[in-house]
mmCIF file of C-alpha atoms in Angstrom:
data_model
loop_
_atom_site.group_PDB
_atom_site.id
_atom_site.type_symbol
_atom_site.label_atom_id
_atom_site.label_comp_id
_atom_site.label_asym_id
_atom_site.label_seq_id
_atom_site.Cartn_x
_atom_site.Cartn_y
_atom_site.Cartn_z
ATOM 1 C CA UNK A 28 0.000 0.000 0.000
ATOM 2 C CA UNK A 29 1.683 3.196 -1.146
ATOM 3 C CA UNK A 30 1.452 6.228 1.104
ATOM 4 C CA UNK A 31 2.888 9.600 0.162
ATOM 5 C CA UNK A 32 4.982 10.501 -2.843
ATOM 6 C CA UNK A 33 8.621 11.169 -3.786
ATOM 7 C CA UNK A 34 10.255 14.476 -3.080
ATOM 8 C CA UNK A 35 11.682 17.196 -5.275
ATOM 9 C CA UNK A 36 13.572 15.530 -8.132
ATOM 10 C CA UNK A 37 15.917 18.512 -8.316
ATOM 11 C CA UNK A 38 17.396 17.793 -4.900
ATOM 12 C CA UNK A 39 20.986 16.453 -5.155
ATOM 13 C CA UNK A 40 20.588 13.908 -2.376
ATOM 14 C CA UNK A 41 20.515 10.260 -3.504
ATOM 15 C CA UNK A 42 17.299 8.320 -2.968
ATOM 16 C CA UNK A 43 17.172 6.616 0.420
ATOM 17 C CA UNK A 44 15.189 3.553 1.444
ATOM 18 C CA UNK A 45 14.615 3.234 5.191
ATOM 19 C CA UNK A 46 13.217 -0.218 5.861
ATOM 20 C CA UNK A 47 12.042 -2.148 8.900
ATOM 21 C CA UNK A 48 13.411 -5.570 9.853
ATOM 22 C CA UNK A 49 10.797 -7.463 11.875
ATOM 23 C CA UNK A 50 7.631 -7.876 9.844
ATOM 24 C CA UNK A 51 9.460 -6.576 6.775
ATOM 25 C CA UNK A 52 12.776 -8.069 5.741
ATOM 26 C CA UNK A 53 12.223 -10.738 8.386
ATOM 27 C CA UNK A 54 8.607 -11.990 8.477
ATOM 28 C CA UNK A 55 7.044 -11.961 11.940
ATOM 29 C CA UNK A 56 7.754 -15.300 13.623
ATOM 30 C CA UNK A 57 6.472 -14.380 17.073
ATOM 31 C CA UNK A 58 2.768 -15.337 16.772
ATOM 32 C CA UNK A 59 3.601 -18.936 15.889
ATOM 33 C CA UNK A 60 6.274 -19.096 18.578
ATOM 34 C CA UNK A 61 3.872 -17.641 21.114
ATOM 35 C CA UNK A 62 1.203 -20.188 20.254
ATOM 36 C CA UNK A 63 3.556 -23.168 20.474
ATOM 37 C CA UNK A 64 5.334 -22.078 23.627
ATOM 38 C CA UNK A 65 2.067 -20.979 25.209
ATOM 39 C CA UNK A 66 0.657 -24.470 24.667
ATOM 40 C CA UNK A 67 3.804 -25.954 26.111
ATOM 41 C CA UNK A 68 3.545 -23.814 29.236
ATOM 42 C CA UNK A 69 -0.223 -24.167 29.481
ATOM 43 C CA UNK A 70 -0.963 -20.490 28.952
ATOM 44 C CA UNK A 71 -2.592 -18.498 26.126
ATOM 45 C CA UNK A 72 -0.439 -17.129 23.326
ATOM 46 C CA UNK A 73 -0.989 -13.525 24.392
ATOM 47 C CA UNK A 74 0.026 -14.342 27.977
ATOM 48 C CA UNK A 75 3.244 -15.961 26.818
ATOM 49 C CA UNK A 76 4.138 -13.050 24.546
ATOM 50 C CA UNK A 77 3.350 -10.594 27.337
ATOM 51 C CA UNK A 78 5.790 -12.469 29.570
ATOM 52 C CA UNK A 79 8.462 -11.901 26.934
ATOM 53 C CA UNK A 80 7.773 -8.316 25.980
ATOM 54 C CA UNK A 81 5.418 -6.431 28.313
ATOM 55 C CA UNK A 82 7.196 -3.369 29.677
ATOM 56 C CA UNK A 83 10.324 -3.707 27.560
ATOM 57 C CA UNK A 84 9.565 -0.716 25.324
ATOM 58 C CA UNK A 85 11.138 1.737 27.747
ATOM 59 C CA UNK A 86 13.792 -0.673 28.990
ATOM 60 C CA UNK A 87 15.781 -3.120 26.851
ATOM 61 C CA UNK A 88 14.257 -1.876 23.586
ATOM 62 C CA UNK A 89 15.899 1.525 24.013
ATOM 63 C CA UNK A 90 19.028 0.387 25.806
ATOM 64 C CA UNK A 91 18.135 1.384 29.366
ATOM 65 C CA UNK A 92 18.377 -2.211 30.572
ATOM 66 C CA UNK A 93 20.748 -4.916 29.449
ATOM 67 C CA UNK A 94 19.341 -7.827 27.544
ATOM 68 C CA UNK A 95 20.480 -10.427 30.063
ATOM 69 C CA UNK A 96 18.793 -8.527 32.891
ATOM 70 C CA UNK A 97 15.585 -8.507 30.874
ATOM 71 C CA UNK A 98 15.745 -12.236 30.245
ATOM 72 C CA UNK A 99 15.989 -12.762 34.001
ATOM 73 C CA UNK A 100 12.691 -10.899 34.318
ATOM 74 C CA UNK A 101 11.182 -13.160 31.650
ATOM 75 C CA UNK A 102 12.459 -16.235 33.473
ATOM 76 C CA UNK A 103 10.701 -15.150 36.670
ATOM 77 C CA UNK A 104 7.490 -14.402 34.804
ATOM 78 C CA UNK A 105 7.463 -17.835 33.199
ATOM 79 C CA UNK A 106 8.674 -19.672 36.285
ATOM 80 C CA UNK A 107 11.259 -21.363 34.062
ATOM 81 C CA UNK A 108 14.631 -22.877 34.878
ATOM 82 C CA UNK A 109 17.858 -21.921 33.113
ATOM 83 C CA UNK A 110 17.718 -24.911 30.773
ATOM 84 C CA UNK A 111 14.275 -24.017 29.500
ATOM 85 C CA UNK A 112 15.289 -20.382 29.008
ATOM 86 C CA UNK A 113 18.291 -21.438 26.958
ATOM 87 C CA UNK A 114 16.042 -23.612 24.810
ATOM 88 C CA UNK A 115 13.517 -20.800 24.402
ATOM 89 C CA UNK A 116 16.089 -18.267 23.320
ATOM 90 C CA UNK A 117 17.662 -20.654 20.839
ATOM 91 C CA UNK A 118 14.268 -21.503 19.417
ATOM 92 C CA UNK A 119 13.283 -17.867 18.951
ATOM 93 C CA UNK A 120 16.582 -17.128 17.207
ATOM 94 C CA UNK A 121 16.237 -20.166 14.950
ATOM 95 C CA UNK A 122 12.752 -19.103 13.857
ATOM 96 C CA UNK A 123 13.960 -15.848 12.315
ATOM 97 C CA UNK A 124 13.886 -16.082 8.531
ATOM 98 C CA UNK A 125 14.678 -13.535 5.858
ATOM 99 C CA UNK A 126 12.401 -12.715 2.941
ATOM 100 C CA UNK A 127 14.776 -13.810 0.170
ATOM 101 C CA UNK A 128 13.009 -11.835 -2.564
ATOM 102 C CA UNK A 129 12.910 -8.640 -0.536
ATOM 103 C CA UNK A 130 16.547 -9.023 0.482
ATOM 104 C CA UNK A 131 17.515 -9.549 -3.167
ATOM 105 C CA UNK A 132 15.559 -6.444 -4.153
ATOM 106 C CA UNK A 133 17.328 -4.364 -1.516
ATOM 107 C CA UNK A 134 20.708 -5.723 -2.580
ATOM 108 C CA UNK A 135 19.970 -4.734 -6.180
ATOM 109 C CA UNK A 136 19.554 -1.109 -5.109
ATOM 110 C CA UNK A 137 23.279 -0.665 -4.595
ATOM 111 C CA UNK A 138 24.536 2.191 -6.730
ATOM 112 C CA UNK A 139 21.002 3.557 -7.163
ATOM 113 C CA UNK A 140 19.901 4.240 -3.591
ATOM 114 C CA UNK A 141 21.133 4.083 -0.030
ATOM 115 C CA UNK A 142 19.283 1.565 2.092
ATOM 116 C CA UNK A 143 19.270 1.761 5.888
ATOM 117 C CA UNK A 144 17.629 -0.709 8.262
ATOM 118 C CA UNK A 145 15.524 0.992 10.950
ATOM 119 C CA UNK A 146 14.323 -1.362 13.646
ATOM 120 C CA UNK A 147 12.878 -1.446 17.134
ATOM 121 C CA UNK A 148 15.196 -4.201 18.280
ATOM 122 C CA UNK A 149 17.059 -5.758 21.181
ATOM 123 C CA UNK A 150 20.890 -5.955 21.225
ATOM 124 C CA UNK A 151 20.790 -9.517 19.881
ATOM 125 C CA UNK A 152 19.694 -8.146 16.516
ATOM 126 C CA UNK A 153 23.101 -6.827 15.442
ATOM 127 C CA UNK A 154 24.964 -10.142 15.810
ATOM 128 C CA UNK A 155 22.037 -11.837 14.080
ATOM 129 C CA UNK A 156 22.365 -9.404 11.177
ATOM 130 C CA UNK A 157 26.112 -9.968 11.016
ATOM 131 C CA UNK A 158 25.735 -13.743 11.047
ATOM 132 C CA UNK A 159 23.161 -13.638 8.255
ATOM 133 C CA UNK A 160 25.225 -11.328 6.028
ATOM 134 C CA UNK A 161 22.514 -8.666 6.099
ATOM 135 C CA UNK A 162 24.983 -5.970 7.164
ATOM 136 C CA UNK A 163 26.666 -6.380 3.778
ATOM 137 C CA UNK A 164 23.386 -5.781 1.941
ATOM 138 C CA UNK A 165 22.652 -2.286 3.258
ATOM 139 C CA UNK A 166 24.427 1.030 3.730
ATOM 140 C CA UNK A 167 23.704 1.196 7.440
ATOM 141 C CA UNK A 168 21.650 0.027 10.386
ATOM 142 C CA UNK A 169 19.839 1.993 13.094
ATOM 143 C CA UNK A 170 18.623 -0.089 16.041
ATOM 144 C CA UNK A 171 16.511 1.366 18.840
ATOM 145 C CA UNK A 172 18.576 -0.320 21.554
ATOM 146 C CA UNK A 173 21.689 1.462 20.275
ATOM 147 C CA UNK A 174 20.319 4.958 19.664
ATOM 148 C CA UNK A 175 18.139 5.162 22.783
ATOM 149 C CA UNK A 176 14.784 5.743 21.103
ATOM 150 C CA UNK A 177 12.267 3.644 19.192
ATOM 151 C CA UNK A 178 9.726 4.164 16.438
ATOM 152 C CA UNK A 179 7.583 6.223 16.307
ATOM 153 C CA UNK A 180 9.946 8.630 18.122
ATOM 154 C CA UNK A 181 11.048 11.156 15.458
ATOM 155 C CA UNK A 182 14.640 10.919 16.652
ATOM 156 C CA UNK A 183 15.135 7.410 15.289
ATOM 157 C CA UNK A 184 13.931 8.578 11.865
ATOM 158 C CA UNK A 185 16.408 11.469 12.020
ATOM 159 C CA UNK A 186 19.182 9.031 12.914
ATOM 160 C CA UNK A 187 18.304 6.885 9.894
ATOM 161 C CA UNK A 188 18.335 9.885 7.559
ATOM 162 C CA UNK A 189 21.757 10.894 8.841
ATOM 163 C CA UNK A 190 23.027 7.357 8.400
ATOM 164 C CA UNK A 191 21.754 7.396 4.818
ATOM 165 C CA UNK A 192 23.453 10.737 4.205
ATOM 166 C CA UNK A 193 20.211 12.362 3.102
ATOM 167 C CA UNK A 194 19.459 15.932 4.178
ATOM 168 C CA UNK A 195 16.027 16.238 2.567
ATOM 169 C CA UNK A 196 13.528 13.785 4.085
ATOM 170 C CA UNK A 197 11.369 14.008 0.958
ATOM 171 C CA UNK A 198 14.004 11.964 -0.832
ATOM 172 C CA UNK A 199 13.591 9.052 1.557
ATOM 173 C CA UNK A 200 11.032 6.255 1.352
ATOM 174 C CA UNK A 201 10.171 4.711 4.723
ATOM 175 C CA UNK A 202 8.929 1.099 4.614
ATOM 176 C CA UNK A 203 7.329 -0.523 7.664
ATOM 177 C CA UNK A 204 4.580 -3.011 8.480
ATOM 178 C CA UNK A 205 3.132 -0.766 11.218
ATOM 179 C CA UNK A 206 0.822 1.966 9.962
ATOM 180 C CA UNK A 207 1.575 4.312 12.854
ATOM 181 C CA UNK A 208 5.282 4.193 12.096
ATOM 182 C CA UNK A 209 4.583 5.067 8.472
ATOM 183 C CA UNK A 210 2.334 7.963 9.510
ATOM 184 C CA UNK A 211 5.167 9.430 11.555
ATOM 185 C CA UNK A 212 7.480 9.229 8.545
ATOM 186 C CA UNK A 213 4.909 11.108 6.468
ATOM 187 C CA UNK A 214 4.561 13.765 9.154
ATOM 188 C CA UNK A 215 8.337 14.219 9.028
ATOM 189 C CA UNK A 216 8.244 14.840 5.281
ATOM 190 C CA UNK A 217 9.228 11.430 3.951
ATOM 191 C CA UNK A 218 7.419 9.234 1.487
ATOM 192 C CA UNK A 219 5.972 6.125 3.080
ATOM 193 C CA UNK A 220 4.912 2.605 2.210
ATOM 194 C CA UNK A 221 2.986 0.215 4.441
ATOM 195 C CA UNK A 222 4.477 -3.228 3.859
ATOM 196 C CA UNK A 223 1.786 -5.835 3.237
ATOM 197 C CA UNK A 224 3.363 -8.126 0.661
ATOM 198 C CA UNK A 225 6.779 -8.457 -0.942
ATOM 199 C CA UNK A 226 5.689 -7.776 -4.511
ATOM 200 C CA UNK A 227 3.908 -4.562 -3.619
ATOM 201 C CA UNK A 228 6.827 -3.326 -1.558
ATOM 202 C CA UNK A 229 9.381 -4.051 -4.260
ATOM 203 C CA UNK A 230 7.224 -2.287 -6.848
ATOM 204 C CA UNK A 231 6.845 0.783 -4.646
ATOM 205 C CA UNK A 232 10.575 0.920 -3.898
ATOM 206 C CA UNK A 233 11.401 0.682 -7.608
ATOM 207 C CA UNK A 234 8.898 3.387 -8.480
ATOM 208 C CA UNK A 235 10.303 5.683 -5.816
ATOM 209 C CA UNK A 236 13.949 5.139 -6.749
ATOM 210 C CA UNK A 237 13.247 5.738 -10.431
ATOM 211 C CA UNK A 238 11.307 8.931 -9.766
ATOM 212 C CA UNK A 239 13.781 10.418 -7.313
ATOM 213 C CA UNK A 240 16.898 9.095 -9.031
ATOM 214 C CA UNK A 241 15.799 10.610 -12.329
ATOM 215 C CA UNK A 242 16.519 14.009 -10.825
#
């Protein structure tokens, strides 16, 4: 679903693509994990996911609390022993998959646009990106746990623009699977695209890069 439009084609800045990780380049694996682990623990999916994430937005997600300290909170919530927590964390990491077509499309932008990952993420995301080779696909990465703010805080968008080397926000396309995050990008003067399916997102990125790059 396209939202917004490209900026002034006369601007010298290169086109920039600011794209989300979870729910975008990496399809959301948490609902299935929550259902399976909830069944295993005898609790509803939403209760299990709340045990993992409730309250983390102003803690580990923005770097105010270390990840290991947060996992100790999760362990207490679940009443789990260390062995089960190790298994849980390994399982969650193993479930992460990359959208091969979307990754290939982003890789093909090299030389035509600057792509920056913008993600509300825990510290474990950067080593996961390194291990997968994703850091070699993009021009930069902005993670909430490293910059101290999370979407939809305007500061994380500003950090991504700086990382892309783009002064004019109208020459950036922001791609995310959360409508509120896209609305913030629009309010800050960027173009925006709500990610629903890979084909639609790739088409919108190509349209944007062609229009802005033509200038």
